[in-house]
mmCIF file of C-alpha atoms in Angstrom:
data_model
loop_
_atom_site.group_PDB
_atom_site.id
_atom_site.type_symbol
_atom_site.label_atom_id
_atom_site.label_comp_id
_atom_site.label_asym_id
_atom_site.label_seq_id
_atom_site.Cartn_x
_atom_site.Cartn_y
_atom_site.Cartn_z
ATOM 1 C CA UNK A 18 -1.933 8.326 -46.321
ATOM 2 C CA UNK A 19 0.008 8.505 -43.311
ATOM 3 C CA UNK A 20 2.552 11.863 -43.518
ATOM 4 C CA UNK A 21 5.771 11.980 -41.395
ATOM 5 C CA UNK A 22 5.385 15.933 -40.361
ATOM 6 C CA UNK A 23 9.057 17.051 -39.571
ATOM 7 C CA UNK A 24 10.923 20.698 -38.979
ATOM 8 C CA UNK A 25 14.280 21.571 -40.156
ATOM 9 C CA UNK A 26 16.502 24.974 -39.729
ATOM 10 C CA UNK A 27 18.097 26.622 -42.569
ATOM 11 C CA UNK A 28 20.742 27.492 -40.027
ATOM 12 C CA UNK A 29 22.432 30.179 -41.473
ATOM 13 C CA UNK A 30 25.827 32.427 -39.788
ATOM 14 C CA UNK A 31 27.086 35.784 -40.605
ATOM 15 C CA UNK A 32 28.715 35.151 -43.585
ATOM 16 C CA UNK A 33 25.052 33.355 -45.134
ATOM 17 C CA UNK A 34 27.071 29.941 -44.536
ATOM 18 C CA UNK A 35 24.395 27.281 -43.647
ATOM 19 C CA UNK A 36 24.857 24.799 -41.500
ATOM 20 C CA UNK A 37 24.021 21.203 -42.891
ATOM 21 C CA UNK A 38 24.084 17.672 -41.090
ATOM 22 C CA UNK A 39 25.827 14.540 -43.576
ATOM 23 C CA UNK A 40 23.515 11.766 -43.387
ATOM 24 C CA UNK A 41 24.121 7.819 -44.733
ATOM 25 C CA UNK A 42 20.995 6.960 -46.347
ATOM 26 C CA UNK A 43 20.177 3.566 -48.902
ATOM 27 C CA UNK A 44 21.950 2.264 -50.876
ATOM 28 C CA UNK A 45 24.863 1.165 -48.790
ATOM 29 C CA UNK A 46 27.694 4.251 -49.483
ATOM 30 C CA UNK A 47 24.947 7.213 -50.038
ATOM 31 C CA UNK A 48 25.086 10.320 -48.057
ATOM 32 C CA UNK A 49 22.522 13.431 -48.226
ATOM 33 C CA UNK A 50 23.635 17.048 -46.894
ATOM 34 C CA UNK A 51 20.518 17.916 -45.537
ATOM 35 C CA UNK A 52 19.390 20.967 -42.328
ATOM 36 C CA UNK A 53 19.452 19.916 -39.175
ATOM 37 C CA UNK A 54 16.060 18.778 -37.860
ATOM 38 C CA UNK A 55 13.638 16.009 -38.068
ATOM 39 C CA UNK A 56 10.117 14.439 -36.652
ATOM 40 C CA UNK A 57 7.826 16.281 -34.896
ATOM 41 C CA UNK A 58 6.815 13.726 -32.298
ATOM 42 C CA UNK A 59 3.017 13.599 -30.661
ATOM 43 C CA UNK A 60 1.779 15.937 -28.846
ATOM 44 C CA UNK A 61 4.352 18.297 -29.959
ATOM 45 C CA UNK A 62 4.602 22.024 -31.625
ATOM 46 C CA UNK A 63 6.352 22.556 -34.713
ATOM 47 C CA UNK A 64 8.349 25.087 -32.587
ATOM 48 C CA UNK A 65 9.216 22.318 -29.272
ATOM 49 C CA UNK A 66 9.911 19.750 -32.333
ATOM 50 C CA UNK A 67 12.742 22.096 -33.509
ATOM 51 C CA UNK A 68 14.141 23.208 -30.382
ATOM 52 C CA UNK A 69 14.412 19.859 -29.425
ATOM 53 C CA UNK A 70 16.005 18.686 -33.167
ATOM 54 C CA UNK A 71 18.228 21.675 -32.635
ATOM 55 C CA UNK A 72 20.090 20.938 -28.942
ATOM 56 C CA UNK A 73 19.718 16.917 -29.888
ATOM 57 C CA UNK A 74 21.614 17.137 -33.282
ATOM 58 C CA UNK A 75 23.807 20.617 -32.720
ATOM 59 C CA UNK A 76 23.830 22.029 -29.389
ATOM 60 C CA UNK A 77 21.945 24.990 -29.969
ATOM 61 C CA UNK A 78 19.394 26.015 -27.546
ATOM 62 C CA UNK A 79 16.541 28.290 -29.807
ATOM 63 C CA UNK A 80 15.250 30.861 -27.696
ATOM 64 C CA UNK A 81 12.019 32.548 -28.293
ATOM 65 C CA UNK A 82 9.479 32.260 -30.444
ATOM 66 C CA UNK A 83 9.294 30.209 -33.921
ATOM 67 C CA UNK A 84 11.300 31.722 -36.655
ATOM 68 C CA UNK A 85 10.402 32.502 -39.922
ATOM 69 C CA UNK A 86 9.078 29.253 -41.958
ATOM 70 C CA UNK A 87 10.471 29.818 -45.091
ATOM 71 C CA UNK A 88 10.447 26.389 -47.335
ATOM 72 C CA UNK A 89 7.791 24.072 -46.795
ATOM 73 C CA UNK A 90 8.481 20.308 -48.550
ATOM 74 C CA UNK A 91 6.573 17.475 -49.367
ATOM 75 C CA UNK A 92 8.022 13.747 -50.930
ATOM 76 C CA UNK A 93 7.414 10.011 -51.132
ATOM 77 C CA UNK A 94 8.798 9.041 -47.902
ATOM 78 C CA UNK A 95 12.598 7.554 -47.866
ATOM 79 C CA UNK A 96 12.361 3.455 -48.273
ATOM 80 C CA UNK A 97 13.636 3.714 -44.906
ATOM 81 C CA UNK A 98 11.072 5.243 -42.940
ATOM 82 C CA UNK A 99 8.365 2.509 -43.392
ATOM 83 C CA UNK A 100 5.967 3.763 -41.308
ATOM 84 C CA UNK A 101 4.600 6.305 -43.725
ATOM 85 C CA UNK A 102 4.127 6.927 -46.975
ATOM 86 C CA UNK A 103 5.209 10.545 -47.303
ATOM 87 C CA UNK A 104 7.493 12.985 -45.526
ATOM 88 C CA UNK A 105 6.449 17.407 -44.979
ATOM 89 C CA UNK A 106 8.701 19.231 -43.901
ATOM 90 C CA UNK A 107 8.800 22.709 -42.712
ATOM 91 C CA UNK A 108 12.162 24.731 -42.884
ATOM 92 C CA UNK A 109 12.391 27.615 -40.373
ATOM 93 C CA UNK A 110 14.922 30.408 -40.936
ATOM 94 C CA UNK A 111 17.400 30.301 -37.847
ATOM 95 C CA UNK A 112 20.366 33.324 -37.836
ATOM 96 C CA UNK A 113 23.357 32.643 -35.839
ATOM 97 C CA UNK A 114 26.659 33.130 -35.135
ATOM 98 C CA UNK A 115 29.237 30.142 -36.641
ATOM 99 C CA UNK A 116 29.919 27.471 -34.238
ATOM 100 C CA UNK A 117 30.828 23.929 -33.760
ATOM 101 C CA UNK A 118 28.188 21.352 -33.664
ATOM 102 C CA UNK A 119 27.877 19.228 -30.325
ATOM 103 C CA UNK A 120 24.889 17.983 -29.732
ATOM 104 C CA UNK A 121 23.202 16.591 -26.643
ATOM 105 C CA UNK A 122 22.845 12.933 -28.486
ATOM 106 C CA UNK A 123 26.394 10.918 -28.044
ATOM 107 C CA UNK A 124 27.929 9.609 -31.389
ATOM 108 C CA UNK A 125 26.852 6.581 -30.706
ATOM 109 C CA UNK A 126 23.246 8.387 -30.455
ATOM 110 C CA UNK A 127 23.861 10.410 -34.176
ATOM 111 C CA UNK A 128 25.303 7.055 -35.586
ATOM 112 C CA UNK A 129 21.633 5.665 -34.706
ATOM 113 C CA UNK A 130 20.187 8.650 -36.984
ATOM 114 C CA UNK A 131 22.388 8.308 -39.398
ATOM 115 C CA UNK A 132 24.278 11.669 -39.035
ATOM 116 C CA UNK A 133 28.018 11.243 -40.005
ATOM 117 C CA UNK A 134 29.029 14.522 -39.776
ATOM 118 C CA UNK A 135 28.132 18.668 -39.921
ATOM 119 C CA UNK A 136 29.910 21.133 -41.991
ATOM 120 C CA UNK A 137 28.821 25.089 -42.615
ATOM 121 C CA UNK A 138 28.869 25.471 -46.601
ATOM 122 C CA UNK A 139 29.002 28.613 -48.379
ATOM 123 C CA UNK A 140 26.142 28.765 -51.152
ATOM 124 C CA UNK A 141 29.038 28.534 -53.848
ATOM 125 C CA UNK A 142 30.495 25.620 -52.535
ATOM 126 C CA UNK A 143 27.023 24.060 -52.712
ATOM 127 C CA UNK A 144 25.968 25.320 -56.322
ATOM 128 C CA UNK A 145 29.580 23.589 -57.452
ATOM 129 C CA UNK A 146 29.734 20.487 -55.815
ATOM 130 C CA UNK A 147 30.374 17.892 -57.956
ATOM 131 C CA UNK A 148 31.210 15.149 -55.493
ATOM 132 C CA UNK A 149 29.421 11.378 -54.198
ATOM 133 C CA UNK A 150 26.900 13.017 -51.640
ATOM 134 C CA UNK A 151 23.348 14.560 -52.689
ATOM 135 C CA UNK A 152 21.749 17.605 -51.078
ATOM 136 C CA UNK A 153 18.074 17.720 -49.772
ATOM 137 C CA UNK A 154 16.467 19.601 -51.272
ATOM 138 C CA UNK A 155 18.073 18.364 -54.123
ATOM 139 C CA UNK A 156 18.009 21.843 -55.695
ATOM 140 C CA UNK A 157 19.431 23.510 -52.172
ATOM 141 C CA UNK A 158 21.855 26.190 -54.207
ATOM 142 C CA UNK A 159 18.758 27.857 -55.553
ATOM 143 C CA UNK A 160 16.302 28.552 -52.921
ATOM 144 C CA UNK A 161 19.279 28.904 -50.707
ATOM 145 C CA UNK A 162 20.369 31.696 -53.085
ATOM 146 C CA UNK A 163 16.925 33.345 -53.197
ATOM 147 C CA UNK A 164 16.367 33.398 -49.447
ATOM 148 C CA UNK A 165 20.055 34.932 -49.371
ATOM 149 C CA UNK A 166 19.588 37.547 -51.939
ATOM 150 C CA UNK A 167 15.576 38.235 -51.446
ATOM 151 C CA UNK A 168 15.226 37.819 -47.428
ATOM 152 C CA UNK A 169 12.336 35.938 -46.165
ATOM 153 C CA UNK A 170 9.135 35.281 -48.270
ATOM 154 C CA UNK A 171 5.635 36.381 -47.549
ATOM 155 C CA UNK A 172 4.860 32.919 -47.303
ATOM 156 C CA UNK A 173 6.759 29.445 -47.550
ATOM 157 C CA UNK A 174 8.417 28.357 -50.722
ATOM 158 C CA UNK A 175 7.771 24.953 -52.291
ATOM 159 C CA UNK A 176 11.111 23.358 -52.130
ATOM 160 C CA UNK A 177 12.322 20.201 -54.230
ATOM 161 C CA UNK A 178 11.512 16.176 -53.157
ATOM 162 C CA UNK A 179 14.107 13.738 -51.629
ATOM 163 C CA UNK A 180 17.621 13.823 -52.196
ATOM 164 C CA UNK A 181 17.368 10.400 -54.665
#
C-alpha cells in the first residue's frame, strides 16, 4: 500500500481560536476547512516537513523543537492524490499569538494547492456550522474541544477520516 505520510498544526491563539486553511477539493464547488500542513517530502523529518508547511502556507517560522503530536489520522487517500492509496497524518499542537496568514508561496502558488483562503475559528463557530464547506477531520469540534478543555494527551488521539 503506498501511504502519503503528512504533518499538520492544530494552530491554536490565545483565545483557543485555531487557525484553519479553506481548501477546493472534488467535486467541482467542494471546500474542506482543514490545519495548515501537508506532505512530508523524502528525506525529510516530520518536524522540517512542518516547518516548511508552516512558512510555505502561513508565514510562520516554528522555532525549536517538534511540538506536541496530539491527533494522529489515517484515510483512503483523496481521488485526487493518485499516487497513493492512503493518507497519515500527524497533527502537532502549535500555540501562538493571532495573526494574519502570508505565506512564502504566491497566490498563484496556494491556488496550485488548492488553498482558497485561512480564517481563525472559535470551537463554537465550528461545532455550529451549518454551511457548504466540510471540516477535516470531519468531527474537528470534538477533539478540538477535548484538546481545549483536557490539554495535551499522553499519547496521540485517533482522529476521524477525510472530509467526504
Amino acid at each position: 500500500m503506498r501511504v502519503r505520510h503528512g504533518v499538520r498544526a492544530v494552530m491554536l491563539d490565545d483565545d483557543d481560536r485555531i487557525l484553519l486553511c479553506r481548501m477546493r477539493i472534488a467535486p467541482p464547488g467542494t471546500a474542506v476547512w482543514i490545519t495548515p500542513g501537508g506532505g512530508v517530502e523524502d528525506g525529510e523529518s516530520p518536524l522540517e516537513a512542518l516547518r516548511r508547511e508552516l512558512l510555505e502556507e502561513t508565514g510562520f517560522v516554528l522555532d525549536g523543537g517538534l511540538p506536541p503530536h496530539v491527533w494522529r489520522r489515517e484515510a483512503p487517500a483523496p481521488p485526487e492524490l493518485t499516487s497513493h492509496d492512503a493518507v497519515a497524518d500527524d497533527f502537532y499542537l502549535v500555540r501562538t499569538t493571532a495573526f494574519t496568514p502570508r505565506g512564502t508561496f504566491s497566490d498563484e502558488a496556494l491556488a496550485a494547492e488548492n488553498i482558497t483562503g485561512f480564517r481563525w475559528w472559535a470551537l463554537d463557530e465550528i461545532a455550529g456550522y451549518r454551511g457548504p464547506d466540510l471540516f477535516a477531520p470531519r468531527d474537528l469540534a470534538t477533539p478540538l474541544r477535548t484538546l481545549i478543555e483536557t490539554g495535551v494527551p499522553a499519547k496521540p488521539v485517533r482522529v476521524g477520516g477525510s472530509a467526504r
